[in-house]
Coordinates of N, CA and C in Angstrom, one line a residue:
X1 N 41.3 -358.2 155.2 CA 41.5 -359.6 155.6 C 40.5 -360.0 156.6
X2 N 40.3 -359.2 157.7 CA 39.3 -359.5 158.7 C 37.9 -359.6 158.1
X3 N 37.6 -358.7 157.2 CA 36.2 -358.7 156.7 C 36.0 -360.0 155.9
X4 N 37.0 -360.5 155.1 CA 36.9 -361.7 154.3 C 36.8 -362.9 155.3
X5 N 37.6 -362.9 156.4 CA 37.5 -364.0 157.3 C 36.1 -364.1 157.9
X6 N 35.6 -362.9 158.3 CA 34.2 -362.9 158.9 C 33.2 -363.4 157.9
X7 N 33.3 -363.0 156.7 CA 32.4 -363.4 155.6 C 32.5 -364.9 155.4
X8 N 33.7 -365.5 155.4 CA 33.8 -367.0 155.3 C 33.3 -367.7 156.5
X9 N 33.6 -367.1 157.7 CA 33.1 -367.7 158.9 C 31.6 -367.7 159.0
X10 N 31.0 -366.6 158.6 CA 29.5 -366.6 158.6 C 28.9 -367.6 157.7
X11 N 29.5 -367.7 156.5 CA 29.0 -368.6 155.5 C 29.2 -370.1 156.0
X12 N 30.3 -370.4 156.6 CA 30.5 -371.7 157.1 C 29.6 -372.1 158.2
X13 N 29.4 -371.1 159.1 CA 28.5 -371.4 160.2 C 27.0 -371.5 159.7
X14 N 26.7 -370.7 158.8 CA 25.3 -370.9 158.2 C 25.2 -372.2 157.5
X15 N 26.2 -372.6 156.8 CA 26.1 -373.9 156.1 C 26.1 -375.1 157.1
X16 N 27.0 -375.0 158.1 CA 27.1 -376.1 159.1 C 25.9 -376.2 159.9
X17 N 25.2 -375.1 160.1 CA 24.0 -375.2 160.9 C 22.7 -375.5 160.2
X18 N 22.8 -375.7 158.9 CA 21.6 -376.0 158.1 C 21.1 -377.4 158.5
X19 N 19.8 -377.6 158.5 CA 19.2 -378.8 159.0 C 19.4 -380.0 158.0
X20 N 19.8 -379.8 156.8 CA 20.1 -380.9 155.8 C 21.5 -381.4 156.0
X21 N 22.4 -380.7 156.7 CA 23.7 -381.2 156.8 C 23.9 -382.5 157.5
X22 N 23.3 -382.7 158.7 CA 23.4 -384.0 159.4 C 23.0 -385.2 158.5
X23 N 21.8 -385.0 157.9 CA 21.3 -386.1 157.1 C 22.3 -386.4 155.9
X24 N 22.8 -385.4 155.3 CA 23.7 -385.5 154.2 C 25.0 -386.2 154.6
X25 N 25.5 -385.8 155.8 CA 26.7 -386.4 156.3 C 26.5 -387.9 156.6
X26 N 25.4 -388.3 157.2 CA 25.1 -389.7 157.5 C 25.0 -390.5 156.2
X27 N 24.3 -389.9 155.2 CA 24.2 -390.6 153.9 C 25.6 -390.8 153.3
X28 N 26.4 -389.8 153.3 CA 27.8 -389.9 152.8 C 28.6 -390.9 153.5
X29 N 28.5 -391.0 154.9 CA 29.3 -391.9 155.7 C 28.8 -393.4 155.3
X30 N 27.5 -393.6 155.2 CA 27.1 -394.9 154.9 C 27.5 -395.3 153.5
X31 N 27.4 -394.4 152.5 CA 27.9 -394.7 151.1 C 29.4 -395.0 151.1
X32 N 30.2 -394.2 151.9 CA 31.6 -394.4 151.9 C 31.9 -395.8 152.5
X33 N 31.2 -396.2 153.6 CA 31.5 -397.5 154.2 C 31.1 -398.6 153.2
X34 N 30.0 -398.5 152.5 CA 29.5 -399.5 151.6 C 30.5 -399.6 150.4
X35 N 30.9 -398.5 149.9 CA 31.9 -398.5 148.8 C 33.2 -399.1 149.3
X36 N 33.6 -398.7 150.4 CA 34.9 -399.2 151.0 C 34.9 -400.7 151.2
X37 N 33.8 -401.2 151.7 CA 33.7 -402.6 151.9 C 33.6 -403.4 150.6
X38 N 32.9 -402.8 149.6 CA 32.8 -403.4 148.3 C 34.1 -403.5 147.5
X39 N 34.9 -402.4 147.5 CA 36.1 -402.4 146.8 C 37.3 -402.7 147.7
X40 N 37.1 -403.1 148.9 CA 38.2 -403.5 149.8 C 39.3 -402.4 149.9
X41 N 38.9 -401.2 150.3 CA 39.9 -400.1 150.5 C 40.9 -400.5 151.6
X42 N 42.1 -400.1 151.4 CA 43.1 -400.5 152.5 C 42.8 -399.7 153.8
X43 N 43.3 -400.1 154.9 CA 43.1 -399.5 156.2 C 43.6 -398.0 156.2
X44 N 44.7 -397.8 155.5 CA 45.2 -396.4 155.4 C 44.2 -395.4 154.9
X45 N 43.4 -395.9 154.0 CA 42.4 -395.0 153.4 C 41.4 -394.6 154.4
X46 N 41.0 -395.5 155.3 CA 40.0 -395.2 156.3 C 40.7 -394.3 157.4
X47 N 42.0 -394.5 157.7 CA 42.7 -393.6 158.6 C 42.8 -392.2 158.1
X48 N 43.1 -392.1 156.8 CA 43.1 -390.8 156.1 C 41.8 -390.1 156.2
X49 N 40.7 -390.9 155.9 CA 39.4 -390.3 156.0 C 39.0 -389.9 157.4
X50 N 39.4 -390.6 158.4 CA 39.2 -390.3 159.8 C 39.9 -389.0 160.1
X51 N 41.2 -388.8 159.7 CA 42.0 -387.7 160.0 C 41.4 -386.4 159.3
X52 N 41.0 -386.6 158.1 CA 40.4 -385.4 157.3 C 39.0 -385.0 158.0
X53 N 38.2 -386.0 158.4 CA 37.0 -385.7 159.0 C 37.2 -385.0 160.3
X54 N 38.2 -385.4 161.1 CA 38.5 -384.8 162.4 C 38.9 -383.3 162.2
X55 N 39.8 -383.1 161.2 CA 40.2 -381.7 160.9 C 39.1 -380.8 160.4
X56 N 38.2 -381.4 159.6 CA 37.0 -380.6 159.2 C 36.1 -380.2 160.4
X57 N 35.9 -381.2 161.2 CA 35.1 -380.9 162.4 C 35.7 -379.9 163.3
X58 N 37.0 -380.0 163.5 CA 37.8 -379.0 164.3 C 37.7 -377.6 163.7
X59 N 37.9 -377.5 162.4 CA 37.8 -376.2 161.7 C 36.4 -375.6 161.9
X60 N 35.4 -376.4 161.7 CA 34.0 -375.9 161.8 C 33.7 -375.5 163.3
X61 N 34.2 -376.2 164.2 CA 34.1 -375.9 165.6 C 34.7 -374.5 165.9
X62 N 35.9 -374.3 165.4 CA 36.5 -373.0 165.6 C 35.8 -371.8 164.9
X63 N 35.2 -372.1 163.8 CA 34.4 -371.0 163.1 C 33.1 -370.7 163.9
X64 N 32.5 -371.8 164.4 CA 31.3 -371.6 165.1 C 31.6 -370.8 166.4
X65 N 32.7 -371.2 167.1 CA 33.1 -370.5 168.3 C 33.4 -369.0 168.0
X66 N 34.0 -368.7 166.9 CA 34.3 -367.3 166.5 C 33.0 -366.6 166.3
X67 N 32.1 -367.1 165.6 CA 30.8 -366.5 165.4 C 30.0 -366.3 166.7
X68 N 30.1 -367.3 167.5 CA 29.4 -367.2 168.8 C 30.0 -366.1 169.7
X69 N 31.3 -366.0 169.7 CA 32.0 -364.9 170.5 C 31.6 -363.6 170.0
X70 N 31.6 -363.4 168.7 CA 31.3 -362.1 168.1 C 29.8 -361.7 168.4
X71 N 28.9 -362.7 168.3 CA 27.5 -362.4 168.6 C 27.3 -362.1 170.1
X72 N 28.0 -362.8 170.9 CA 27.9 -362.5 172.4 C 28.5 -361.1 172.7
X73 N 29.6 -360.7 172.1 CA 30.1 -359.4 172.3 C 29.1 -358.3 171.9
X74 N 28.4 -358.5 170.7 CA 27.4 -357.6 170.3 C 26.2 -357.5 171.2
X75 N 25.8 -358.7 171.7 CA 24.7 -358.7 172.6 C 25.0 -358.0 173.9
X76 N 26.2 -358.2 174.5 CA 26.7 -357.5 175.7 C 26.7 -356.0 175.5
X77 N 27.2 -355.6 174.3 CA 27.3 -354.2 174.0 C 25.9 -353.6 174.0
X78 N 24.9 -354.3 173.4 CA 23.6 -353.8 173.3 C 23.0 -353.7 174.7
X79 N 23.2 -354.7 175.5 CA 22.7 -354.7 176.9 C 23.3 -353.6 177.7
X80 N 24.6 -353.4 177.6 CA 25.2 -352.3 178.3 C 24.6 -350.9 177.9
X81 N 24.3 -350.7 176.6 CA 23.7 -349.5 176.2 C 22.3 -349.3 176.7
X82 N 21.5 -350.4 176.8 CA 20.2 -350.4 177.4 C 20.3 -350.0 178.9
X83 N 21.2 -350.6 179.6 CA 21.4 -350.3 181.0 C 21.8 -348.8 181.1
X84 N 22.7 -348.3 180.3 CA 23.2 -347.0 180.4 C 22.0 -346.0 180.1
X85 N 21.1 -346.3 179.2 CA 20.0 -345.4 178.9 C 18.8 -345.5 179.8
X86 N 18.8 -346.5 180.7 CA 17.6 -346.7 181.6 C 17.9 -346.2 183.0
X87 N 17.0 -346.5 183.8 CA 17.2 -346.1 185.2 C 17.9 -347.1 186.1
X88 N 18.3 -348.2 185.4 CA 19.0 -349.3 186.1 C 20.4 -348.7 186.6
X89 N 20.9 -349.4 187.6 CA 22.2 -349.0 188.2 C 23.3 -349.3 187.2
X90 N 24.2 -348.3 187.0 CA 25.3 -348.5 186.1 C 26.3 -349.6 186.6
X91 N 26.2 -350.1 187.8 CA 27.1 -351.2 188.2 C 26.8 -352.5 187.5
X92 N 25.7 -352.6 186.7 CA 25.4 -353.8 186.0 C 26.1 -353.8 184.6
X93 N 26.6 -352.6 184.2 CA 27.3 -352.5 182.9 C 28.6 -353.4 183.0
X94 N 28.8 -354.2 182.0 CA 30.0 -355.1 181.9 C 30.1 -356.0 183.1
X95 N 29.0 -356.4 183.6 CA 29.0 -357.4 184.7 C 29.6 -358.7 184.3
X96 N 29.5 -359.1 183.0 CA 30.0 -360.3 182.5 C 31.5 -360.5 182.7
X97 N 32.2 -359.3 182.9 CA 33.7 -359.4 183.1 C 34.1 -359.6 184.5
X98 N 33.1 -359.7 185.4 CA 33.4 -360.0 186.8 C 33.6 -361.5 187.0
X99 N 34.1 -361.8 188.2 CA 34.2 -363.3 188.5 C 32.8 -363.8 188.8
X100 N 32.7 -365.1 188.8 CA 31.4 -365.8 188.9 C 30.8 -365.5 190.3
X101 N 31.7 -365.4 191.3 CA 31.2 -365.1 192.7 C 30.6 -363.7 192.8
X102 N 31.3 -362.8 192.1 CA 30.8 -361.4 192.1 C 29.5 -361.3 191.4
X103 N 29.3 -362.0 190.3 CA 28.1 -361.9 189.5 C 26.9 -362.6 190.4
X104 N 27.2 -363.7 191.1 CA 26.2 -364.3 191.9 C 25.8 -363.4 193.0
X105 N 26.8 -362.6 193.6 CA 26.5 -361.7 194.7 C 25.6 -360.6 194.2
X106 N 25.9 -360.1 193.0 CA 25.1 -359.0 192.3 C 23.6 -359.5 192.1
X107 N 23.5 -360.8 191.7 CA 22.2 -361.3 191.4 C 21.4 -361.5 192.7
X108 N 22.1 -361.9 193.8 CA 21.4 -362.0 195.1 C 21.0 -360.7 195.6
X109 N 21.8 -359.7 195.5 CA 21.4 -358.3 195.9 C 20.2 -357.8 195.1
X110 N 20.2 -358.1 193.8 CA 19.1 -357.7 193.0 C 17.8 -358.4 193.4
X111 N 17.9 -359.7 193.7 CA 16.7 -360.4 194.1 C 16.2 -359.9 195.5
X112 N 17.1 -359.6 196.4 CA 16.8 -359.1 197.7 C 16.1 -357.7 197.6
X113 N 16.5 -356.9 196.7 CA 15.9 -355.6 196.4 C 14.5 -355.8 195.9
X114 N 14.3 -356.7 195.0 CA 13.0 -357.0 194.4 C 12.0 -357.5 195.6
X115 N 12.5 -358.4 196.4 CA 11.7 -358.8 197.5 C 11.3 -357.7 198.5
X116 N 12.2 -356.8 198.7 CA 11.9 -355.7 199.6 C 10.9 -354.7 199.0
X117 N 10.9 -354.5 197.7 CA 9.9 -353.6 197.1 C 8.5 -354.3 197.0
X118 N 8.5 -355.6 197.0 CA 7.2 -356.3 196.9 C 6.5 -356.4 198.3
X119 N 7.3 -356.3 199.4 CA 6.7 -356.4 200.7 C 6.2 -355.1 201.2

């Protein structure tokens, strides 16, 4: 089940991120408005359209967030392995799990060390 969800998620993210999608959606929205005005669709029809559009956008947002979270976890794992296999200090491994203040302090210490070695 997870594999299928990931496959669907990847496909939806790929589709939603294609450069032709915004232009297609704008054309569809203009056509929908023109047809609606021409045939005098009732207000409920436009409310239904608004609700469906909102749900689709929300669904795609969740899929994109899922893909971004997975990509970020993979990137962090790769960085941790690079740190582990290099001469860098192991205190940098999993730094993203620290609080923002602790990360900022680590960054300051790192910059101070760089300045000391340059002088």
